[in-house]
Structures are given as C-alpha cells and as structure tokens.
Coordinates of C-alpha atoms and ligand atoms in Angstrom, one line a residue:
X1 CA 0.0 0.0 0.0
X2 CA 1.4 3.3 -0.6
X3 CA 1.5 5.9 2.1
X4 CA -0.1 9.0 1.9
X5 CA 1.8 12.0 1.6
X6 CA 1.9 15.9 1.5
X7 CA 3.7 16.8 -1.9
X8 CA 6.0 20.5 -1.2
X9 CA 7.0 21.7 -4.6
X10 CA 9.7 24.5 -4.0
X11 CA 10.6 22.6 -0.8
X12 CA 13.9 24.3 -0.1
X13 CA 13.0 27.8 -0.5
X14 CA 12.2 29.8 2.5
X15 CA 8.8 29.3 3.1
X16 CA 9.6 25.9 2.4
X17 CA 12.1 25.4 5.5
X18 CA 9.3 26.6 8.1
X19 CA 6.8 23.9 6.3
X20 CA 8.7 21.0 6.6
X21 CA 9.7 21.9 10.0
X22 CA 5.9 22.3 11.0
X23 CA 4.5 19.6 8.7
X24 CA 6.7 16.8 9.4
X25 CA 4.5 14.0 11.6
X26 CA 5.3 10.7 10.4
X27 CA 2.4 9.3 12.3
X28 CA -0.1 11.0 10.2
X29 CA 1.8 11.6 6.8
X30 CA 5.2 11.8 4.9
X31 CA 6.3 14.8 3.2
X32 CA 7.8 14.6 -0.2
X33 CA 10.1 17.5 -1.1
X34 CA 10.8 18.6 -4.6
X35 CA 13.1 21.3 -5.3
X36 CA 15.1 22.4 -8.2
X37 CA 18.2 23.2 -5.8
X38 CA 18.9 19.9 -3.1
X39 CA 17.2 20.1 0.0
X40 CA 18.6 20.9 2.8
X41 CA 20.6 18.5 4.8
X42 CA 18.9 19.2 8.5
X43 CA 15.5 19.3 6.1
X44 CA 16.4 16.0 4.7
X45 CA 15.9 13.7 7.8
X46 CA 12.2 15.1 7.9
X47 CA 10.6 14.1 4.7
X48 CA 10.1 10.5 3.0
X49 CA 11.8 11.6 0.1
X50 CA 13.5 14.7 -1.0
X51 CA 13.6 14.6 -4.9
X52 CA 15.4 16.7 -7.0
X53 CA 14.0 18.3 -10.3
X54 CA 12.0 20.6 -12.3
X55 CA 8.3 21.0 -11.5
X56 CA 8.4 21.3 -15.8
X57 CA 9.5 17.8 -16.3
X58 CA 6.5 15.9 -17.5
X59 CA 8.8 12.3 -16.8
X60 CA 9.3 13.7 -13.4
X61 CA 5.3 14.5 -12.9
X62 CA 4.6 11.4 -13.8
X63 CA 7.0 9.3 -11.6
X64 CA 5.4 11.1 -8.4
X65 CA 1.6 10.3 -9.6
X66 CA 2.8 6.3 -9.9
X67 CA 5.1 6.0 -6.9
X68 CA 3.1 8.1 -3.9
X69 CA -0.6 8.6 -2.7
X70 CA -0.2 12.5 -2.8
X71 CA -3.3 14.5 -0.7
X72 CA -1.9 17.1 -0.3
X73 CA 0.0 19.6 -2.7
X74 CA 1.9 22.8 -1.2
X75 CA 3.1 24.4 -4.3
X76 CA 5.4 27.1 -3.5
X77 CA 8.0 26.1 -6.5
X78 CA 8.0 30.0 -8.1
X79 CA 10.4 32.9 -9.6
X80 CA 9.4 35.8 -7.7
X81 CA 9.0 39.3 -9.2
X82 CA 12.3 40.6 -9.6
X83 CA 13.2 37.6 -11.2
X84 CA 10.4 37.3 -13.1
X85 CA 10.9 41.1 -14.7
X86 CA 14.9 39.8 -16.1
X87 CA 12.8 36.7 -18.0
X88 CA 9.5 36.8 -17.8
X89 CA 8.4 34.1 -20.6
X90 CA 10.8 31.9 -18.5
X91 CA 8.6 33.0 -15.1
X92 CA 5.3 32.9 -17.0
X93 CA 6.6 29.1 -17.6
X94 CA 7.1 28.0 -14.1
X95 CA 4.4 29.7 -12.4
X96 CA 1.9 29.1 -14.8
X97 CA 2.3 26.2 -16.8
X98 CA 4.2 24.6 -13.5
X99 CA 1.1 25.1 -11.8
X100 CA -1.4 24.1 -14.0
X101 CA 0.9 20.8 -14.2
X102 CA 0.7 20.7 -10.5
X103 CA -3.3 20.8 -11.3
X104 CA -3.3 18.3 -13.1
X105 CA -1.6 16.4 -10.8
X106 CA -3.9 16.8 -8.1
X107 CA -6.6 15.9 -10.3
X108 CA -5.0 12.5 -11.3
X109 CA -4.3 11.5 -7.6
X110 CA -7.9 12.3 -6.6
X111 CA -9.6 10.0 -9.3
X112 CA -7.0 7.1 -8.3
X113 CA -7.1 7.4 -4.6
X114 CA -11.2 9.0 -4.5
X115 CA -10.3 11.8 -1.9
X116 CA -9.7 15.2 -2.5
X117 CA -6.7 17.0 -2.8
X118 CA -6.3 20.1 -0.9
X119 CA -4.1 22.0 -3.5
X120 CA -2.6 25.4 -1.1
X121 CA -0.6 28.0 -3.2
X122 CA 1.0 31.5 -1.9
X123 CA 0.0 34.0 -4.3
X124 CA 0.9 37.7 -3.3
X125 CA -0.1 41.0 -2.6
X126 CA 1.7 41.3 -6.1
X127 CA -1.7 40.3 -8.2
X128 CA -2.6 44.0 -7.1
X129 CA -1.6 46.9 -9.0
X130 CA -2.2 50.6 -8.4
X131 CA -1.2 52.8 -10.6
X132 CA 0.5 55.7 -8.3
X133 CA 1.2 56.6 -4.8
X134 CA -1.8 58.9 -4.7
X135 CA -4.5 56.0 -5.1
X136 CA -2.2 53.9 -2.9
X137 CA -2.4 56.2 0.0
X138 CA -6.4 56.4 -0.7
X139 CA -7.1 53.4 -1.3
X140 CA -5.6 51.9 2.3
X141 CA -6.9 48.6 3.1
X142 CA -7.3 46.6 -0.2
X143 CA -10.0 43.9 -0.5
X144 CA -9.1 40.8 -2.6
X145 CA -11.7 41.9 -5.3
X146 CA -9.9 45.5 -5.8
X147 CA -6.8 47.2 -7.8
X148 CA -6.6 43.4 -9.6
X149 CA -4.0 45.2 -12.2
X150 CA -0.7 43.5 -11.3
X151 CA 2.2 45.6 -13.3
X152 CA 4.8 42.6 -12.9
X153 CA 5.0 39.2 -14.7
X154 CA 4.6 37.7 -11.3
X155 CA 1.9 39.2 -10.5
X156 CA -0.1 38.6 -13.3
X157 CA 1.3 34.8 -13.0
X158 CA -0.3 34.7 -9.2
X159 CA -3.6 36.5 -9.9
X160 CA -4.3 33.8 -13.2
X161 CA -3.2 31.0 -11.1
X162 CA -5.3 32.0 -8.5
X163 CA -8.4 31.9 -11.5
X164 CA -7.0 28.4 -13.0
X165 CA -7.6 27.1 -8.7
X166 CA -10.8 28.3 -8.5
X167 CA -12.0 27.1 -12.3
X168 CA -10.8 23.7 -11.2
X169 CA -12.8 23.3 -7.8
X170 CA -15.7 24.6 -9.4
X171 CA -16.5 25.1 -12.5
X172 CA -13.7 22.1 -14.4
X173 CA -15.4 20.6 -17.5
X174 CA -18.5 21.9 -17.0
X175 CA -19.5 21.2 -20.2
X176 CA -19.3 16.9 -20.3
X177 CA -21.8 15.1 -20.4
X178 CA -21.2 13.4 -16.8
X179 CA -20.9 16.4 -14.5
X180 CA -18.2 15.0 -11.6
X181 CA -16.0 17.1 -9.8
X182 CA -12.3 17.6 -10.4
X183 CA -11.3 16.7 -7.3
X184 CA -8.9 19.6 -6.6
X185 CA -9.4 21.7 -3.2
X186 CA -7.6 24.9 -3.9
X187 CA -6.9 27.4 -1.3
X188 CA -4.5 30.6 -1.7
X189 CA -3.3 33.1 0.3
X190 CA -2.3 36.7 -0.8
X191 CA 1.0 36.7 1.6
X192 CA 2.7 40.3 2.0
X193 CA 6.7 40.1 1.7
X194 CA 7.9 37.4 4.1
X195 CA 10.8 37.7 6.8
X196 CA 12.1 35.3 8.0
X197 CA 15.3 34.9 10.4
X198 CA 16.9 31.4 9.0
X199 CA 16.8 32.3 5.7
X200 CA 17.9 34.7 3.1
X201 CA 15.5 36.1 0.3
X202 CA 16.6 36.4 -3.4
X203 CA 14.8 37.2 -6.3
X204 CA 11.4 39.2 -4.3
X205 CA 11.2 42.8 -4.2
X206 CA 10.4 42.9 -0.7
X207 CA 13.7 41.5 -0.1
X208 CA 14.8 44.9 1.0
X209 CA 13.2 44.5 4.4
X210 CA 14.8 41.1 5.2
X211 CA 18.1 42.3 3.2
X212 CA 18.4 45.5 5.9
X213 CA 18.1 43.1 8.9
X214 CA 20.3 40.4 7.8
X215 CA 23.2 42.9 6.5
X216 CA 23.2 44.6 10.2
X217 CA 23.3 41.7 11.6
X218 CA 26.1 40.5 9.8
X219 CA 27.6 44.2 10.4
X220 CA 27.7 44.8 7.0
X221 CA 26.1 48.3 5.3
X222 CA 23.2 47.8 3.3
X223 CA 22.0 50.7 0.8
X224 CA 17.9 50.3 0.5
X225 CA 16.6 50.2 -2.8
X226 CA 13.5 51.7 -2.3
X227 CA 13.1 55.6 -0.4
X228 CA 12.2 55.9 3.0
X229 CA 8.5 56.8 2.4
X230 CA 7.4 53.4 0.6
X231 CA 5.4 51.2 2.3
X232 CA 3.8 47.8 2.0
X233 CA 2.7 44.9 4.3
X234 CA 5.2 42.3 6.0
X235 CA 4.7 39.1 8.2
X236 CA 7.0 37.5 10.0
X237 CA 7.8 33.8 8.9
X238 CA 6.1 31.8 11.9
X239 CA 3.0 34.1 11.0
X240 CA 3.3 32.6 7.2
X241 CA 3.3 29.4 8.0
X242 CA 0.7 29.8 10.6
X243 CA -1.6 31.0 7.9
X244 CA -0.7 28.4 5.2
X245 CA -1.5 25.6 8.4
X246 CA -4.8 27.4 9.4
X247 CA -6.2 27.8 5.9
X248 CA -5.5 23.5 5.2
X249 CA -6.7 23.3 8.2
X250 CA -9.9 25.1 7.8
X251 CA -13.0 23.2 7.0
X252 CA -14.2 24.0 3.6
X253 CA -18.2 24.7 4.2
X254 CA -16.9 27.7 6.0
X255 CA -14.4 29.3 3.2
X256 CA -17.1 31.7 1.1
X257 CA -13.9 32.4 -0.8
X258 CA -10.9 30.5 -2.2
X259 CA -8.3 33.6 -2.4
X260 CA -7.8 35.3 0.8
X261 CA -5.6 38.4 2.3
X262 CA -3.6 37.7 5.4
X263 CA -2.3 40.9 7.8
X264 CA 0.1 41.6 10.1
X265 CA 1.7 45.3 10.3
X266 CA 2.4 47.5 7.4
X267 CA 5.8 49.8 8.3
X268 CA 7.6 52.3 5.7
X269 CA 11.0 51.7 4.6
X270 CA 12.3 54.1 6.8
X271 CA 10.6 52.8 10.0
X272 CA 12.2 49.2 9.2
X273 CA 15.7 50.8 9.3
X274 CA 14.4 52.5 12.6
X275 CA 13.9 49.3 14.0
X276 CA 16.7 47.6 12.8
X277 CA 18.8 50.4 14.3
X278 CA 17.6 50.4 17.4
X279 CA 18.3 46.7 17.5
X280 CA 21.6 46.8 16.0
X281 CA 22.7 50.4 17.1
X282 CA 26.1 49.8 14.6
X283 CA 23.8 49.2 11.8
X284 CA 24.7 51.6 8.8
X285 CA 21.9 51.7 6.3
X286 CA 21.2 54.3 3.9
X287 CA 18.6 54.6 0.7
X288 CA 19.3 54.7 -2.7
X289 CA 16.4 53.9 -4.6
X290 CA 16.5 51.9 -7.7
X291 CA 13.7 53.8 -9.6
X292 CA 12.1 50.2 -11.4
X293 CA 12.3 48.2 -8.7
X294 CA 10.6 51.3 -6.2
X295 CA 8.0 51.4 -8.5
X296 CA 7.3 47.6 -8.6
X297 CA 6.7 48.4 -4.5
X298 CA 4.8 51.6 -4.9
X299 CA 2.0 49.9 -7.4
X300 CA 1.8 47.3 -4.1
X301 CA -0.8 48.0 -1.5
X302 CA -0.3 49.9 1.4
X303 CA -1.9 47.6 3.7
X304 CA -4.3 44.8 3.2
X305 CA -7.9 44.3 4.3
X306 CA -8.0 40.3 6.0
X307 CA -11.6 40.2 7.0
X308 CA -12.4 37.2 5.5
X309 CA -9.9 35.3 6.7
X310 CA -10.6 36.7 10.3
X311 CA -14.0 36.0 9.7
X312 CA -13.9 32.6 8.0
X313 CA -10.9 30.8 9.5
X314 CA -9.9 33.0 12.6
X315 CA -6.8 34.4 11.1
X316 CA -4.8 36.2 13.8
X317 CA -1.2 37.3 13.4
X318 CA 1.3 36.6 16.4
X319 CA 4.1 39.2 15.6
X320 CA 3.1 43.4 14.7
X321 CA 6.3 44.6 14.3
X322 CA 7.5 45.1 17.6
X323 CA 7.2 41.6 18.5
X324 CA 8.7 40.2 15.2
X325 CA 11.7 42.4 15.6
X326 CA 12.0 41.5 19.5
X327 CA 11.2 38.2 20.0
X328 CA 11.6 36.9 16.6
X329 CA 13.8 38.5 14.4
X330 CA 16.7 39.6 16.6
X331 CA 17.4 37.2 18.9
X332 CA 16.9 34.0 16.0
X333 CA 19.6 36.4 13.8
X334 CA 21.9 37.2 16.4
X335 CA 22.6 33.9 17.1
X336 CA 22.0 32.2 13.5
X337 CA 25.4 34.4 12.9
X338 CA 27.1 33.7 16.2
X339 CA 26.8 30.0 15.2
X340 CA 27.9 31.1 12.1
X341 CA 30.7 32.9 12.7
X342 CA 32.1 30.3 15.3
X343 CA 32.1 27.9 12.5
Ligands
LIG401 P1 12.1 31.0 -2.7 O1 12.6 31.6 -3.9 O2 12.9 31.0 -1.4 O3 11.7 29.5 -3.0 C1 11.2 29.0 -4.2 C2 11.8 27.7 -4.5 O4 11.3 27.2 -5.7 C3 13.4 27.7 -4.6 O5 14.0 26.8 -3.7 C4 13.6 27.2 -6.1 O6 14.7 26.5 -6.2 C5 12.3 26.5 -6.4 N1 12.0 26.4 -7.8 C6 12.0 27.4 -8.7 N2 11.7 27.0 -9.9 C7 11.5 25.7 -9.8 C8 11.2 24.7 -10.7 N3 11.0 24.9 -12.0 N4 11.0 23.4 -10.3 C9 11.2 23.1 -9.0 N5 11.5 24.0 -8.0 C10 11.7 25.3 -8.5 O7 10.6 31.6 -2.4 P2 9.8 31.5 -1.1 O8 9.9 32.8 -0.4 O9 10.0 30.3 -0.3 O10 8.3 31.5 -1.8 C11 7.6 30.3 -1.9 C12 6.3 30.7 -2.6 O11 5.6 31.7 -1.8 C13 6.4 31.3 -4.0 O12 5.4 30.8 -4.8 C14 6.3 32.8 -3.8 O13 5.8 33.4 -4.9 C15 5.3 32.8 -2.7 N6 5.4 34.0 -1.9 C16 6.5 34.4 -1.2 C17 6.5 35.6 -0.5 C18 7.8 36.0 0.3 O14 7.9 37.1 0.7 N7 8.7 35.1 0.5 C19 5.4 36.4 -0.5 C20 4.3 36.1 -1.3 C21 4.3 34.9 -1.9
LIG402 C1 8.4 39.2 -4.0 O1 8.9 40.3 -3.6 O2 8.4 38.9 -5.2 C2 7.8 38.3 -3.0 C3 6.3 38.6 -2.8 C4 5.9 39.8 -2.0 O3 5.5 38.0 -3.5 N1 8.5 38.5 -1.7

C-alpha cells in the first residue's frame, strides 16, 4: 500500500524550510520535497523523500503520480518578481504552466485514490496593481476583489493562477456530459513580503526588508533600494506558516472564498531601518532607490484588508512589528550568525 503523503513543490526555498519543519509527523503523513536546488541537509531527515528536479519535467510529474498517494500539494516552486521582470516568458513558464501541471496532478491523484486534494498556493499582494502613490495612500486597506491590475509578470502569473484554482474546484469541465468534480481543493493566500530569520531572500522585491536586517546583523552596510516613504505589508515567517497551516486546516463549508488576504503590520521603509537600528545600534543603512524596482513596491498596497480570513478561518497574526523584531527576528539572527561565525 502506498502511504499517503503531502507533496511541497519549492521545498527548499524559505517558506519551504518553516513547512517542513511544521509539517513533518510521520504518524499521520510523509512529506515529499521537490526542489530544483537539493534540499537541505537538516531538512532532509524530515521528509520520506527529497527529490530533486524541475516541476516542468512531465517524466518527473509522472513518476510522483505512480510512486506516492499524494493528498496534499503545497506548491510554492516559483520565480518571484524581480526575477520574473529579467525573463519573464521563462517565469510565465514555471508559475503558470508549473502550476497548472501541479493541477493536473492533483486531479489524477484524486480519481485514483477517491479523496480530495487540498491544493494550497501562496499568491501575493503582487496580483494588485495601483497605478501611483496617490491612489495607494487612498485606497488603504485593499479587499481581494480591488486594484486586480498586477504591473509585474509575477503578478499577473499569481492573480491567473489564483483563477485556474478556482475554475478547477468549481467550475472544471463543465460542459461533459457526466458532471463530476475535479477533485482539486484549492486554497490561496495573498501573503505580504515574508521575513524570515533562517533564511535569506533572493529574487522578491520585498527583499529589502529582510536584506536591511540580515546585513546589520552580519555588520555589514546595506544601501535600500526603495526611499524611505514606501510602504507595504510584512509578516513575520512563523506568522506565514501559521496562515498556510490554518487555511489546510480550515473546513471548507466555511471558506465563502478560495483567495484570501492575510495581515500583520504595514511599516515604511524608513521605519524598518528605525527598527533595525535600534536593535543593531552599529547598523549603517542608507537609501538609494532603484527607480524600477521602487515602483514595482509603490504599485503594491499599502496595507491589506483580512476580514475574510478573520471571519472565516480565525486568522490572527502573532508578531506586529514590535514583536517580530523582539522576539523573533533579533534574537533568531543574532545567534543564526554567532553560530555562524564560530564555525
Ligand atoms: P524561494 O525563492 O525562497 O523558493 C522558491 C523555491 O522554488 C526555490 O527553492 C527554487 O529552487 C524552487 N524552484 C523554482 N523554480 C522551480 C522549478 N521549475 N522546479 C522546482 N523548483 C523550483 O521563495 P519563497 O519565499 O519560499 O516563496 C515560496 C512561494 O511563496 C512562492 O510561490 C512565492 O511566490 C510565494 N510568496 C512568497 C513571498 C515571500 O515574501 N517570500 C510572498 C508572497 C508569496
Ligand atoms: C516578492 O517580492 O516577489 C515576494 C512577494 C511579496 O511576493 N516576496
């Protein structure tokens, strides 16, 4: 009999560290990582298999649907939107077509084993797009349904993936003659830019956040590439994967939606370096915006409005900023680089 297990495509990326971590429970499941890059030794000893490949490889898509009973499918495998601007037919690739292979997937595994499979993607507050920093300020909270103009490739990736998820729980081949269900579960969250203190971002362009902390840490100067006014929402990484947990979690008679904003506090650039500063008094950070990539930020929302997921699966960050910087952030980085550093 095979075993069932929780597929986690982009498995060593850094959402992907905190989900293992969090999802490993060999009583109740396996995880099976896939990863472009290898996984992670330490991550290693915590899943049933750690494979490595490309979520494109049709040979490789079809290997996992004969050799494991997959229920689950965390698909983080992405290139985010920095990335995505420097080749974005190669971006609409993986996180398009990668997903809607990923879809398909789920859908095969559901007609063979006859359970659903909850399908959980991170989209991002990049499917929004405003189009200056005047509607931004006005517009404050966004709801999911506004400002759906994404001015990256990633965004526009997320905000069609997040259509293709909802098309296949509801509405998949509803045309045929036999109406049955595809079997897919899908559930997404709109995350803000991610910190996390374990990890280093690349490729995001709310890597400037994590980018400041890390580099003070490290006692190295950091030059922002954004100005000190711009603002978007942040979450710390235990809040992430919190919400990823609680939404798989939540039972699905009481979703009324399948995309869903997630909060947690909303600081400008210049009051992240105020932070850091205060926690690293040494820190030397200064701004010198890169005009693209500041704009890529300023067509992001200011904030976010997460009543739904409040309302529908008690969302409830941990961490505001304070917190994340005091109980979080410093004290996991200030050791992470003592350890480091002693080798
Ligand atoms: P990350 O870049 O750290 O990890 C992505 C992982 O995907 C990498 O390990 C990479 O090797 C892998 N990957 C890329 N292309 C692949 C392919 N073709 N086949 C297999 N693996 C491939 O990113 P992350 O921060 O862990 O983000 C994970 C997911 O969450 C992404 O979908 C991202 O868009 C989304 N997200 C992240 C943030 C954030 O701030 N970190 C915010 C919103 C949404
Ligand atoms: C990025 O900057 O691309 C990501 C995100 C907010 O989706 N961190």
């Amino acid at each position: 009999m095979r075993k069932p297990v929780i597929l986690i495509t982009g498995a060593n990326g850094e959402i992907g560290h905190g989900l293992i971590e969090h999802l490993h429970n060999p009583d109740e499941h396996s995880v099976v990582a896939l990863d472009l890059k290898p996984i992670d030794e330490r991550l290693q000893a915590m899943c049933q298999a750690c494979i490595g490949g490309d979520i494109l490889d049709d040979f490789l898509m079809g290997r996992l649907v004969s050799e494991y009973e997959i229920h689950a499918i965390y698909h983080l495998a992405a290139l985010l939107s920095t990335r995505a601007e420097y080749t974005p037919e190669t971006a609409h690739s993986v996180n398009v077509e990668g997903t809607l292979k990923l879809i398909k997937l789920a859908v095969e595994q559901a007609r063979w084993h006859g359970h659903r499979v909850k399908f959980l993607f991170p989209s991002s507050i990049a499917a929004y797009g405003l189009p200056d920093v005047e509607t931004k300020a006005r517009a404050g909270r966004v709801k999911e349904t506004d400002w759906n103009f994404p001015q990256t490739m990633y965004g526009c990736n997320k905000l069609y993936c997040e259509h293709l998820g909802r098309y296949y729980t509801y509405h998949y081949r509803q045309l045929a003659a036999e109406q049955t269900r595809s079997g897919v579960d899908f559930r997404a969250i709109r995350f803000p830019g991610l910190i996390s203190a374990v990890t280093m971002p690349s490729g995001g362009t709310s890597d400037y956040a994590p980018e400041m902390i890390h580099a003070a840490a490290k006692g190295l100067p950091y030059a922002c590439f954004v100005g000190p006014e711009a603002r978007i929402p942040f979450m710390a990484m235990p809040d992430g994967i919190k919400a990823l947990l609680a939404l798989a979690a939540a039972p699905e008679e009481k979703l009324s939606q399948r995309v869903y904003n997630v909060g947690a506090f909303s600081p400008t650039a210049a009051e992240i370096r105020s932070l850091v500063c205060e926690a690293f008094p040494k820190a030397d950070i200064t701004f010198n915006p890169d005009r693209a990539r500041a704009r890529i930020i300023d067509s992001w929302p200011a904030d976010v409005n997460d009543d739904p997921a409040r309302r529908d699966w008690g969302w409830q960050p941990d961490y505001d900023a304070g917190r994340a910087f005091r109980e979080y952030l410093v004290p996991t980085i200030s050791r992470y680089y003592r350890e480091a550093a002693r080798g």
